[in-house]
mmCIF file of N, CA and C in Angstrom:
data_model
loop_
_atom_site.group_PDB
_atom_site.id
_atom_site.type_symbol
_atom_site.label_atom_id
_atom_site.label_comp_id
_atom_site.label_asym_id
_atom_site.label_seq_id
_atom_site.Cartn_x
_atom_site.Cartn_y
_atom_site.Cartn_z
ATOM 1 N N MET A 96 0.848 -1.177 -0.011
ATOM 2 C CA MET A 96 0.000 -0.017 0.010
ATOM 3 C C MET A 96 0.887 1.227 0.013
ATOM 4 N N ALA A 97 0.534 2.237 -0.796
ATOM 5 C CA ALA A 97 1.276 3.482 -0.836
ATOM 6 C C ALA A 97 1.133 4.245 0.418
ATOM 7 N N SER A 98 2.178 4.962 0.805
ATOM 8 C CA SER A 98 2.102 5.779 2.004
ATOM 9 C C SER A 98 1.218 6.944 1.795
ATOM 10 N N PRO A 99 0.308 7.213 2.745
ATOM 11 C CA PRO A 99 -0.574 8.408 2.654
ATOM 12 C C PRO A 99 0.214 9.660 2.599
ATOM 13 N N ALA A 100 1.442 9.660 3.156
ATOM 14 C CA ALA A 100 2.266 10.864 3.130
ATOM 15 C C ALA A 100 2.614 11.321 1.697
ATOM 16 N N LEU A 101 2.629 10.370 0.754
ATOM 17 C CA LEU A 101 2.849 10.774 -0.655
ATOM 18 C C LEU A 101 1.779 11.670 -1.191
ATOM 19 N N GLN A 102 0.598 11.557 -0.656
ATOM 20 C CA GLN A 102 -0.542 12.331 -1.171
ATOM 21 C C GLN A 102 -0.732 13.656 -0.417
ATOM 22 N N ARG A 103 -0.096 13.840 0.706
ATOM 23 C CA ARG A 103 -0.227 15.049 1.494
ATOM 24 C C ARG A 103 0.265 16.226 0.704
ATOM 25 N N GLY A 104 -0.570 17.204 0.532
ATOM 26 C CA GLY A 104 -0.170 18.409 -0.202
ATOM 27 C C GLY A 104 -0.104 18.346 -1.695
ATOM 28 N N ARG A 105 -0.582 17.169 -2.233
ATOM 29 C CA ARG A 105 -0.584 16.964 -3.650
ATOM 30 C C ARG A 105 -1.551 17.926 -4.336
ATOM 31 N N VAL A 106 -1.120 18.600 -5.372
ATOM 32 C CA VAL A 106 -1.942 19.565 -6.126
ATOM 33 C C VAL A 106 -2.002 19.026 -7.538
ATOM 34 N N SER A 107 -3.165 19.095 -8.119
ATOM 35 C CA SER A 107 -3.336 18.673 -9.480
ATOM 36 C C SER A 107 -4.031 19.767 -10.240
ATOM 37 N N SER A 108 -3.263 20.387 -11.174
ATOM 38 C CA SER A 108 -3.801 21.530 -11.944
ATOM 39 C C SER A 108 -3.396 21.369 -13.390
ATOM 40 N N ILE A 109 -4.399 21.456 -14.251
ATOM 41 C CA ILE A 109 -4.118 21.451 -15.702
ATOM 42 C C ILE A 109 -3.243 22.641 -16.034
ATOM 43 N N GLY A 110 -2.214 22.367 -16.887
ATOM 44 C CA GLY A 110 -1.272 23.395 -17.321
ATOM 45 C C GLY A 110 -0.049 23.455 -16.434
ATOM 46 N N CYS A 111 -0.018 22.716 -15.360
ATOM 47 C CA CYS A 111 1.174 22.695 -14.470
ATOM 48 C C CYS A 111 2.090 21.585 -14.877
ATOM 49 N N CYS A 112 3.370 21.755 -14.580
ATOM 50 C CA CYS A 112 4.426 20.787 -14.913
ATOM 51 C C CYS A 112 4.767 19.992 -13.652
ATOM 52 N N TYR A 113 4.916 18.694 -13.810
ATOM 53 C CA TYR A 113 5.205 17.778 -12.732
ATOM 54 C C TYR A 113 6.375 16.855 -13.119
ATOM 55 N N VAL A 114 7.101 16.442 -12.080
ATOM 56 C CA VAL A 114 8.007 15.309 -12.223
ATOM 57 C C VAL A 114 7.452 14.187 -11.344
ATOM 58 N N VAL A 115 7.219 13.080 -11.992
ATOM 59 C CA VAL A 115 6.663 11.914 -11.279
ATOM 60 C C VAL A 115 7.721 10.821 -11.327
ATOM 61 N N THR A 116 7.917 10.211 -10.164
ATOM 62 C CA THR A 116 8.782 9.051 -10.028
ATOM 63 C C THR A 116 7.957 7.917 -9.504
ATOM 64 N N THR A 117 8.052 6.754 -10.201
ATOM 65 C CA THR A 117 7.335 5.578 -9.782
ATOM 66 C C THR A 117 8.289 4.395 -9.960
ATOM 67 N N VAL A 118 8.158 3.433 -9.058
ATOM 68 C CA VAL A 118 9.088 2.300 -9.045
ATOM 69 C C VAL A 118 8.358 1.005 -9.271
ATOM 70 N N THR A 119 9.086 0.002 -9.788
ATOM 71 C CA THR A 119 8.482 -1.297 -10.035
ATOM 72 C C THR A 119 8.249 -1.981 -8.687
ATOM 73 N N HIS A 120 7.312 -2.947 -8.712
ATOM 74 C CA HIS A 120 6.973 -3.697 -7.541
ATOM 75 C C HIS A 120 8.245 -4.412 -6.965
ATOM 76 N N GLU A 121 8.484 -4.127 -5.709
ATOM 77 C CA GLU A 121 9.636 -4.690 -4.976
ATOM 78 C C GLU A 121 10.960 -4.362 -5.700
ATOM 79 N N ARG A 122 10.942 -3.273 -6.434
ATOM 80 C CA ARG A 122 12.105 -2.817 -7.186
ATOM 81 C C ARG A 122 12.723 -3.861 -8.122
ATOM 82 N N HIS A 123 11.844 -4.760 -8.636
ATOM 83 C CA HIS A 123 12.359 -5.691 -9.613
ATOM 84 C C HIS A 123 12.865 -4.942 -10.822
ATOM 85 N N ARG A 124 13.894 -5.415 -11.400
ATOM 86 C CA ARG A 124 14.561 -4.732 -12.579
ATOM 87 C C ARG A 124 13.939 -5.103 -13.920
ATOM 88 N N HIS A 125 12.627 -5.193 -13.974
ATOM 89 C CA HIS A 125 11.933 -5.583 -15.153
ATOM 90 C C HIS A 125 12.155 -4.620 -16.334
ATOM 91 N N LEU A 126 12.403 -3.359 -16.015
ATOM 92 C CA LEU A 126 12.545 -2.345 -17.078
ATOM 93 C C LEU A 126 13.918 -2.408 -17.713
ATOM 94 N N ALA A 127 14.801 -3.273 -17.197
ATOM 95 C CA ALA A 127 16.078 -3.525 -17.846
ATOM 96 C C ALA A 127 15.875 -4.321 -19.131
ATOM 97 N N ASP A 128 14.748 -5.010 -19.247
ATOM 98 C CA ASP A 128 14.382 -5.770 -20.466
ATOM 99 C C ASP A 128 13.990 -4.751 -21.549
ATOM 100 N N PRO A 129 14.666 -4.734 -22.664
ATOM 101 C CA PRO A 129 14.324 -3.752 -23.716
ATOM 102 C C PRO A 129 12.883 -3.818 -24.158
ATOM 103 N N ARG A 130 12.273 -4.966 -24.127
ATOM 104 C CA ARG A 130 10.856 -5.080 -24.505
ATOM 105 C C ARG A 130 9.983 -4.260 -23.514
ATOM 106 N N ALA A 131 10.277 -4.371 -22.251
ATOM 107 C CA ALA A 131 9.528 -3.677 -21.229
ATOM 108 C C ALA A 131 9.771 -2.155 -21.338
ATOM 109 N N ALA A 132 10.996 -1.743 -21.525
ATOM 110 C CA ALA A 132 11.280 -0.315 -21.656
ATOM 111 C C ALA A 132 10.669 0.292 -22.896
ATOM 112 N N THR A 133 10.689 -0.433 -23.965
ATOM 113 C CA THR A 133 10.067 0.020 -25.226
ATOM 114 C C THR A 133 8.571 0.133 -25.075
ATOM 115 N N GLU A 134 7.997 -0.818 -24.411
ATOM 116 C CA GLU A 134 6.526 -0.751 -24.128
ATOM 117 C C GLU A 134 6.139 0.453 -23.304
ATOM 118 N N LEU A 135 6.959 0.697 -22.270
ATOM 119 C CA LEU A 135 6.689 1.876 -21.415
ATOM 120 C C LEU A 135 6.859 3.166 -22.198
ATOM 121 N N GLN A 136 7.871 3.259 -23.106
ATOM 122 C CA GLN A 136 7.966 4.448 -23.915
ATOM 123 C C GLN A 136 6.757 4.657 -24.773
ATOM 124 N N HIS A 137 6.172 3.555 -25.290
ATOM 125 C CA HIS A 137 4.959 3.631 -26.088
ATOM 126 C C HIS A 137 3.819 4.244 -25.276
ATOM 127 N N TRP A 138 3.667 3.819 -24.032
ATOM 128 C CA TRP A 138 2.521 4.278 -23.236
ATOM 129 C C TRP A 138 2.691 5.731 -22.750
ATOM 130 N N ILE A 139 3.910 6.195 -22.665
ATOM 131 C CA ILE A 139 4.179 7.564 -22.303
ATOM 132 C C ILE A 139 3.795 8.403 -23.543
ATOM 133 N N ALA A 140 4.256 7.979 -24.744
ATOM 134 C CA ALA A 140 3.868 8.656 -25.958
ATOM 135 C C ALA A 140 2.353 8.667 -26.160
ATOM 136 N N HIS A 141 1.710 7.573 -25.775
ATOM 137 C CA HIS A 141 0.230 7.470 -25.907
ATOM 138 C C HIS A 141 -0.449 8.503 -25.007
ATOM 139 N N ALA A 142 0.051 8.692 -23.829
ATOM 140 C CA ALA A 142 -0.505 9.728 -22.946
ATOM 141 C C ALA A 142 -0.439 11.099 -23.598
ATOM 142 N N ASP A 143 0.629 11.352 -24.314
ATOM 143 C CA ASP A 143 0.773 12.613 -25.039
ATOM 144 C C ASP A 143 -0.189 12.724 -26.194
ATOM 145 N N THR A 144 -0.310 11.636 -26.992
ATOM 146 C CA THR A 144 -1.173 11.703 -28.164
ATOM 147 C C THR A 144 -2.661 11.770 -27.727
ATOM 148 N N GLN A 145 -3.001 11.268 -26.577
ATOM 149 C CA GLN A 145 -4.372 11.375 -26.029
ATOM 150 C C GLN A 145 -4.627 12.717 -25.341
ATOM 151 N N HIS A 146 -3.630 13.568 -25.362
ATOM 152 C CA HIS A 146 -3.738 14.899 -24.809
ATOM 153 C C HIS A 146 -3.939 14.924 -23.254
ATOM 154 N N LEU A 147 -3.476 13.862 -22.614
ATOM 155 C CA LEU A 147 -3.439 13.823 -21.173
ATOM 156 C C LEU A 147 -2.252 14.612 -20.660
ATOM 157 N N THR A 148 -1.145 14.450 -21.343
ATOM 158 C CA THR A 148 0.122 15.038 -20.925
ATOM 159 C C THR A 148 0.872 15.637 -22.099
ATOM 160 N N ARG A 149 1.911 16.386 -21.776
ATOM 161 C CA ARG A 149 2.931 16.766 -22.784
ATOM 162 C C ARG A 149 4.285 16.524 -22.132
ATOM 163 N N THR A 150 4.949 15.523 -22.581
ATOM 164 C CA THR A 150 6.192 15.102 -21.946
ATOM 165 C C THR A 150 7.304 16.080 -22.318
ATOM 166 N N HIS A 151 8.109 16.409 -21.239
ATOM 167 C CA HIS A 151 9.286 17.288 -21.439
ATOM 168 C C HIS A 151 10.566 16.487 -21.315
ATOM 169 N N ALA A 152 10.539 15.476 -20.436
ATOM 170 C CA ALA A 152 11.728 14.605 -20.233
ATOM 171 C C ALA A 152 11.229 13.313 -19.620
ATOM 172 N N ARG A 153 12.026 12.240 -19.848
ATOM 173 C CA ARG A 153 11.697 10.995 -19.235
ATOM 174 C C ARG A 153 12.953 10.132 -19.273
ATOM 175 N N VAL A 154 13.108 9.299 -18.244
ATOM 176 C CA VAL A 154 14.183 8.278 -18.240
ATOM 177 C C VAL A 154 13.600 7.026 -17.614
ATOM 178 N N ILE A 155 13.755 5.940 -18.299
ATOM 179 C CA ILE A 155 13.337 4.637 -17.838
ATOM 180 C C ILE A 155 14.551 3.882 -17.346
ATOM 181 N N MET A 156 14.610 3.789 -16.020
ATOM 182 C CA MET A 156 15.718 3.090 -15.365
ATOM 183 C C MET A 156 15.310 1.620 -15.200
ATOM 184 N N PRO A 157 16.218 0.731 -14.840
ATOM 185 C CA PRO A 157 15.850 -0.708 -14.692
ATOM 186 C C PRO A 157 14.732 -0.963 -13.729
ATOM 187 N N ASP A 158 14.573 -0.138 -12.700
ATOM 188 C CA ASP A 158 13.548 -0.428 -11.694
ATOM 189 C C ASP A 158 12.653 0.770 -11.377
ATOM 190 N N HIS A 159 12.773 1.846 -12.170
ATOM 191 C CA HIS A 159 11.870 2.991 -11.922
ATOM 192 C C HIS A 159 11.822 3.885 -13.127
ATOM 193 N N LEU A 160 10.883 4.854 -13.071
ATOM 194 C CA LEU A 160 10.659 5.853 -14.130
ATOM 195 C C LEU A 160 10.647 7.223 -13.519
ATOM 196 N N HIS A 161 11.348 8.144 -14.176
ATOM 197 C CA HIS A 161 11.209 9.561 -13.932
ATOM 198 C C HIS A 161 10.525 10.182 -15.169
ATOM 199 N N TRP A 162 9.471 10.886 -14.954
ATOM 200 C CA TRP A 162 8.657 11.391 -16.055
ATOM 201 C C TRP A 162 8.307 12.808 -15.724
ATOM 202 N N MET A 163 8.716 13.745 -16.603
ATOM 203 C CA MET A 163 8.406 15.185 -16.454
ATOM 204 C C MET A 163 7.437 15.574 -17.534
ATOM 205 N N PHE A 164 6.299 16.112 -17.157
ATOM 206 C CA PHE A 164 5.292 16.443 -18.112
ATOM 207 C C PHE A 164 4.396 17.581 -17.633
ATOM 208 N N THR A 165 3.751 18.213 -18.561
ATOM 209 C CA THR A 165 2.670 19.153 -18.225
ATOM 210 C C THR A 165 1.342 18.421 -18.369
ATOM 211 N N LEU A 166 0.539 18.609 -17.341
ATOM 212 C CA LEU A 166 -0.805 17.957 -17.293
ATOM 213 C C LEU A 166 -1.687 18.760 -18.244
ATOM 214 N N ARG A 167 -2.308 18.129 -19.224
ATOM 215 C CA ARG A 167 -3.112 18.833 -20.249
ATOM 216 C C ARG A 167 -4.607 18.672 -20.002
ATOM 217 N N THR A 168 -5.003 17.595 -19.393
ATOM 218 C CA THR A 168 -6.431 17.383 -19.112
ATOM 219 C C THR A 168 -6.566 16.434 -17.980
ATOM 220 N N GLY A 169 -7.673 16.427 -17.239
ATOM 221 C CA GLY A 169 -7.909 15.503 -16.207
ATOM 222 C C GLY A 169 -7.105 15.893 -14.942
ATOM 223 N N ALA A 170 -6.845 14.866 -14.132
ATOM 224 C CA ALA A 170 -6.136 15.017 -12.856
ATOM 225 C C ALA A 170 -4.827 14.312 -12.925
ATOM 226 N N LEU A 171 -3.872 14.764 -12.125
ATOM 227 C CA LEU A 171 -2.533 14.163 -12.073
ATOM 228 C C LEU A 171 -2.669 12.656 -11.741
ATOM 229 N N GLU A 172 -3.482 12.344 -10.772
ATOM 230 C CA GLU A 172 -3.685 10.981 -10.333
ATOM 231 C C GLU A 172 -4.186 10.111 -11.534
ATOM 232 N N GLN A 173 -5.104 10.643 -12.297
ATOM 233 C CA GLN A 173 -5.659 9.934 -13.443
ATOM 234 C C GLN A 173 -4.611 9.654 -14.488
ATOM 235 N N ALA A 174 -3.768 10.636 -14.800
ATOM 236 C CA ALA A 174 -2.741 10.484 -15.811
ATOM 237 C C ALA A 174 -1.705 9.399 -15.388
ATOM 238 N N VAL A 175 -1.314 9.418 -14.122
ATOM 239 C CA VAL A 175 -0.361 8.470 -13.640
ATOM 240 C C VAL A 175 -0.989 7.051 -13.559
ATOM 241 N N ARG A 176 -2.201 6.992 -13.006
ATOM 242 C CA ARG A 176 -2.886 5.712 -12.901
ATOM 243 C C ARG A 176 -3.061 5.088 -14.276
ATOM 244 N N THR A 177 -3.449 5.904 -15.276
ATOM 245 C CA THR A 177 -3.646 5.380 -16.630
ATOM 246 C C THR A 177 -2.342 4.847 -17.169
ATOM 247 N N LEU A 178 -1.275 5.562 -17.033
ATOM 248 C CA LEU A 178 0.014 5.122 -17.536
ATOM 249 C C LEU A 178 0.413 3.794 -16.855
ATOM 250 N N LYS A 179 0.323 3.761 -15.555
ATOM 251 C CA LYS A 179 0.775 2.589 -14.800
ATOM 252 C C LYS A 179 -0.087 1.359 -15.125
ATOM 253 N N SER A 180 -1.399 1.545 -15.223
ATOM 254 C CA SER A 180 -2.252 0.321 -15.468
ATOM 255 C C SER A 180 -2.055 -0.146 -16.882
ATOM 256 N N ARG A 181 -2.027 0.746 -17.874
ATOM 257 C CA ARG A 181 -1.950 0.282 -19.276
ATOM 258 C C ARG A 181 -0.567 -0.317 -19.531
ATOM 259 N N SER A 182 0.466 0.374 -19.010
ATOM 260 C CA SER A 182 1.845 -0.142 -19.260
ATOM 261 C C SER A 182 2.051 -1.458 -18.534
ATOM 262 N N ALA A 183 1.517 -1.620 -17.318
ATOM 263 C CA ALA A 183 1.709 -2.859 -16.591
ATOM 264 C C ALA A 183 1.065 -4.043 -17.313
ATOM 265 N N LYS A 184 -0.130 -3.863 -17.780
ATOM 266 C CA LYS A 184 -0.836 -4.935 -18.546
ATOM 267 C C LYS A 184 -0.062 -5.290 -19.774
ATOM 268 N N ALA A 185 0.368 -4.277 -20.529
ATOM 269 C CA ALA A 185 1.068 -4.541 -21.789
ATOM 270 C C ALA A 185 2.458 -5.171 -21.554
ATOM 271 N N ILE A 186 3.185 -4.711 -20.556
ATOM 272 C CA ILE A 186 4.510 -5.230 -20.281
ATOM 273 C C ILE A 186 4.427 -6.653 -19.784
ATOM 274 N N ASN A 187 3.443 -6.883 -18.879
ATOM 275 C CA ASN A 187 3.276 -8.248 -18.396
ATOM 276 C C ASN A 187 2.980 -9.228 -19.506
ATOM 277 N N GLN A 188 2.145 -8.795 -20.418
ATOM 278 C CA GLN A 188 1.796 -9.655 -21.568
ATOM 279 C C GLN A 188 2.949 -9.853 -22.487
ATOM 280 N N ARG A 189 3.634 -8.790 -22.796
ATOM 281 C CA ARG A 189 4.755 -8.857 -23.788
ATOM 282 C C ARG A 189 5.953 -9.645 -23.217
ATOM 283 N N CYS A 190 6.186 -9.517 -21.926
ATOM 284 C CA CYS A 190 7.359 -10.140 -21.300
ATOM 285 C C CYS A 190 7.091 -11.421 -20.573
ATOM 286 N N GLY A 191 5.819 -11.865 -20.551
ATOM 287 C CA GLY A 191 5.464 -13.091 -19.921
ATOM 288 C C GLY A 191 5.523 -12.985 -18.421
ATOM 289 N N LEU A 192 5.253 -11.830 -17.861
ATOM 290 C CA LEU A 192 5.225 -11.637 -16.404
ATOM 291 C C LEU A 192 3.848 -11.784 -15.853
ATOM 292 N N ARG A 193 3.731 -11.954 -14.526
ATOM 293 C CA ARG A 193 2.459 -12.058 -13.880
ATOM 294 C C ARG A 193 2.482 -11.235 -12.584
ATOM 295 N N GLY A 194 1.323 -10.807 -12.175
ATOM 296 C CA GLY A 194 1.200 -10.101 -10.921
ATOM 297 C C GLY A 194 1.447 -8.620 -11.021
ATOM 298 N N ALA A 195 1.681 -7.998 -9.866
ATOM 299 C CA ALA A 195 1.902 -6.536 -9.782
ATOM 300 C C ALA A 195 3.157 -6.202 -10.509
ATOM 301 N N PHE A 196 3.073 -5.126 -11.318
ATOM 302 C CA PHE A 196 4.273 -4.645 -12.007
ATOM 303 C C PHE A 196 4.818 -3.403 -11.310
ATOM 304 N N TRP A 197 3.922 -2.460 -10.991
ATOM 305 C CA TRP A 197 4.344 -1.227 -10.336
ATOM 306 C C TRP A 197 4.065 -1.272 -8.857
ATOM 307 N N GLN A 198 4.910 -0.642 -8.082
ATOM 308 C CA GLN A 198 4.652 -0.443 -6.678
ATOM 309 C C GLN A 198 3.474 0.582 -6.563
ATOM 310 N N ALA A 199 2.674 0.375 -5.518
ATOM 311 C CA ALA A 199 1.539 1.318 -5.343
ATOM 312 C C ALA A 199 2.080 2.710 -5.099
ATOM 313 N N GLY A 200 1.335 3.718 -5.569
ATOM 314 C CA GLY A 200 1.742 5.094 -5.313
ATOM 315 C C GLY A 200 2.836 5.627 -6.256
ATOM 316 N N TYR A 201 3.181 6.877 -6.044
ATOM 317 C CA TYR A 201 4.230 7.534 -6.789
ATOM 318 C C TYR A 201 4.585 8.794 -6.076
ATOM 319 N N TYR A 202 5.782 9.317 -6.414
ATOM 320 C CA TYR A 202 6.212 10.598 -5.878
ATOM 321 C C TYR A 202 6.034 11.639 -6.938
ATOM 322 N N ASP A 203 5.516 12.776 -6.589
ATOM 323 C CA ASP A 203 5.379 13.825 -7.583
ATOM 324 C C ASP A 203 5.898 15.153 -7.031
ATOM 325 N N GLN A 204 6.426 15.988 -7.918
ATOM 326 C CA GLN A 204 6.943 17.278 -7.558
ATOM 327 C C GLN A 204 6.441 18.284 -8.583
ATOM 328 N N LEU A 205 5.705 19.274 -8.141
ATOM 329 C CA LEU A 205 5.268 20.397 -8.961
ATOM 330 C C LEU A 205 6.400 21.285 -9.314
ATOM 331 N N GLN A 206 6.541 21.553 -10.604
ATOM 332 C CA GLN A 206 7.654 22.443 -11.069
ATOM 333 C C GLN A 206 7.050 23.869 -11.209
ATOM 334 N N ARG A 207 7.725 24.838 -10.624
ATOM 335 C CA ARG A 207 7.190 26.149 -10.514
ATOM 336 C C ARG A 207 7.473 27.104 -11.698
ATOM 337 N N ASP A 208 8.599 26.948 -12.283
ATOM 338 C CA ASP A 208 8.912 27.811 -13.426
ATOM 339 C C ASP A 208 9.816 27.091 -14.439
ATOM 340 N N GLU A 209 9.971 27.723 -15.592
ATOM 341 C CA GLU A 209 10.712 27.059 -16.660
ATOM 342 C C GLU A 209 12.196 26.854 -16.302
ATOM 343 N N ARG A 210 12.776 27.723 -15.522
ATOM 344 C CA ARG A 210 14.173 27.545 -15.088
ATOM 345 C C ARG A 210 14.285 26.238 -14.279
ATOM 346 N N GLN A 211 13.322 26.056 -13.400
ATOM 347 C CA GLN A 211 13.306 24.833 -12.577
ATOM 348 C C GLN A 211 13.069 23.598 -13.494
ATOM 349 N N TRP A 212 12.217 23.759 -14.493
ATOM 350 C CA TRP A 212 11.948 22.644 -15.422
ATOM 351 C C TRP A 212 13.234 22.153 -16.022
ATOM 352 N N ARG A 213 14.042 23.089 -16.523
ATOM 353 C CA ARG A 213 15.278 22.695 -17.221
ATOM 354 C C ARG A 213 16.239 22.031 -16.236
ATOM 355 N N GLN A 214 16.341 22.516 -15.028
ATOM 356 C CA GLN A 214 17.237 21.917 -14.019
ATOM 357 C C GLN A 214 16.787 20.494 -13.748
ATOM 358 N N GLN A 215 15.487 20.280 -13.556
ATOM 359 C CA GLN A 215 14.974 18.966 -13.292
ATOM 360 C C GLN A 215 15.165 18.028 -14.473
ATOM 361 N N ALA A 216 14.924 18.549 -15.665
ATOM 362 C CA ALA A 216 15.139 17.748 -16.861
ATOM 363 C C ALA A 216 16.565 17.261 -16.963
ATOM 364 N N LEU A 217 17.511 18.132 -16.718
ATOM 365 C CA LEU A 217 18.944 17.720 -16.726
ATOM 366 C C LEU A 217 19.250 16.686 -15.655
ATOM 367 N N TYR A 218 18.630 16.854 -14.505
ATOM 368 C CA TYR A 218 18.811 15.836 -13.438
ATOM 369 C C TYR A 218 18.255 14.511 -13.874
ATOM 370 N N ILE A 219 17.091 14.527 -14.481
ATOM 371 C CA ILE A 219 16.426 13.311 -14.947
ATOM 372 C C ILE A 219 17.304 12.552 -15.960
ATOM 373 N N VAL A 220 17.736 13.270 -17.010
ATOM 374 C CA VAL A 220 18.480 12.568 -18.079
ATOM 375 C C VAL A 220 19.863 12.165 -17.666
ATOM 376 N N ASN A 221 20.413 12.739 -16.590
ATOM 377 C CA ASN A 221 21.719 12.286 -16.099
ATOM 378 C C ASN A 221 21.650 11.141 -15.146
ATOM 379 N N ASN A 222 20.443 10.693 -14.853
ATOM 380 C CA ASN A 222 20.266 9.566 -13.922
ATOM 381 C C ASN A 222 21.027 8.293 -14.324
ATOM 382 N N PRO A 223 20.996 7.889 -15.618
ATOM 383 C CA PRO A 223 21.761 6.699 -15.989
ATOM 384 C C PRO A 223 23.303 6.826 -15.787
ATOM 385 N N VAL A 224 23.778 8.045 -15.988
ATOM 386 C CA VAL A 224 25.204 8.280 -15.774
ATOM 387 C C VAL A 224 25.545 8.187 -14.261
ATOM 388 N N ARG A 225 24.743 8.817 -13.417
ATOM 389 C CA ARG A 225 24.954 8.744 -11.990
ATOM 390 C C ARG A 225 24.839 7.319 -11.460
ATOM 391 N N ALA A 226 23.966 6.500 -12.116
ATOM 392 C CA ALA A 226 23.809 5.141 -11.702
ATOM 393 C C ALA A 226 24.917 4.211 -12.232
ATOM 394 N N GLY A 227 25.743 4.724 -13.141
ATOM 395 C CA GLY A 227 26.851 3.955 -13.671
ATOM 396 C C GLY A 227 26.407 3.024 -14.790
ATOM 397 N N LEU A 228 25.224 3.270 -15.383
ATOM 398 C CA LEU A 228 24.781 2.435 -16.510
ATOM 399 C C LEU A 228 25.460 2.776 -17.818
ATOM 400 N N VAL A 229 25.836 4.036 -17.951
ATOM 401 C CA VAL A 229 26.508 4.560 -19.156
ATOM 402 C C VAL A 229 27.482 5.633 -18.741
ATOM 403 N N SER A 230 28.418 5.978 -19.575
ATOM 404 C CA SER A 230 29.334 7.046 -19.261
ATOM 405 C C SER A 230 28.915 8.367 -19.828
ATOM 406 N N ALA A 231 27.989 8.371 -20.758
ATOM 407 C CA ALA A 231 27.496 9.635 -21.343
ATOM 408 C C ALA A 231 25.970 9.539 -21.552
ATOM 409 N N VAL A 232 25.349 10.623 -21.347
ATOM 410 C CA VAL A 232 23.859 10.711 -21.471
ATOM 411 C C VAL A 232 23.389 10.114 -22.776
ATOM 412 N N ASN A 233 24.009 10.470 -23.889
ATOM 413 C CA ASN A 233 23.504 10.092 -25.194
ATOM 414 C C ASN A 233 23.720 8.613 -25.483
ATOM 415 N N ASP A 234 24.412 7.863 -24.580
ATOM 416 C CA ASP A 234 24.589 6.472 -24.743
ATOM 417 C C ASP A 234 23.422 5.629 -24.208
ATOM 418 N N TYR A 235 22.496 6.265 -23.460
ATOM 419 C CA TYR A 235 21.381 5.536 -22.860
ATOM 420 C C TYR A 235 20.196 5.575 -23.752
ATOM 421 N N PRO A 236 19.640 4.410 -24.157
ATOM 422 C CA PRO A 236 18.553 4.414 -25.143
ATOM 423 C C PRO A 236 17.183 4.771 -24.629
ATOM 424 N N TYR A 237 17.014 4.760 -23.301
ATOM 425 C CA TYR A 237 15.613 4.934 -22.782
ATOM 426 C C TYR A 237 15.384 6.271 -22.092
ATOM 427 N N LEU A 238 15.908 7.316 -22.670
ATOM 428 C CA LEU A 238 15.689 8.645 -22.162
ATOM 429 C C LEU A 238 15.327 9.580 -23.293
ATOM 430 N N TRP A 239 14.671 10.654 -22.992
ATOM 431 C CA TRP A 239 14.314 11.654 -23.987
ATOM 432 C C TRP A 239 14.146 12.952 -23.209
ATOM 433 N N CYS A 240 14.564 14.067 -23.833
ATOM 434 C CA CYS A 240 14.403 15.389 -23.255
ATOM 435 C C CYS A 240 14.154 16.381 -24.387
ATOM 436 N N ARG A 241 13.200 17.281 -24.161
ATOM 437 C CA ARG A 241 12.921 18.245 -25.194
ATOM 438 C C ARG A 241 14.041 19.319 -25.277
ATOM 439 N N TRP A 242 14.854 19.437 -24.257
ATOM 440 C CA TRP A 242 15.999 20.346 -24.265
ATOM 441 C C TRP A 242 17.263 19.477 -24.416
ATOM 442 N N ASP A 243 18.289 20.062 -25.091
ATOM 443 C CA ASP A 243 19.561 19.318 -25.237
ATOM 444 C C ASP A 243 20.205 19.130 -23.878
ATOM 445 N N PRO A 244 20.593 17.893 -23.605
ATOM 446 C CA PRO A 244 21.289 17.628 -22.297
ATOM 447 C C PRO A 244 22.632 18.188 -22.360
#
């Protein structure tokens, strides 16, 4: 069960930018599988094409996702719940997995201005370098940023 503390002070406003972090169930490294990471990329893009979100940056790590987006319609909780449920079903099917894929809940941070957006985006895309997965940002296949890193 997700900690109620994660929801304390949560604000959901259309037109605001958020950074959402969510982790896989028990931090299993399912997203290290290229099929799973590709499927998750698809569902993030789907959220954008459905006008729920506008992605600014994202990185899919082996056991978690950092996703920076502007909420375009609906509620923050709805956008994240939709991404998590659709991606979990598709990844489980594609990769032959069963049971919970995502840990309950997520961490979100409201971004206040575009300067902060860019700082957060750079932090997000540098995650694979800090984790030692690659030596350069451009070497990691499961990240995207609308600004040059």
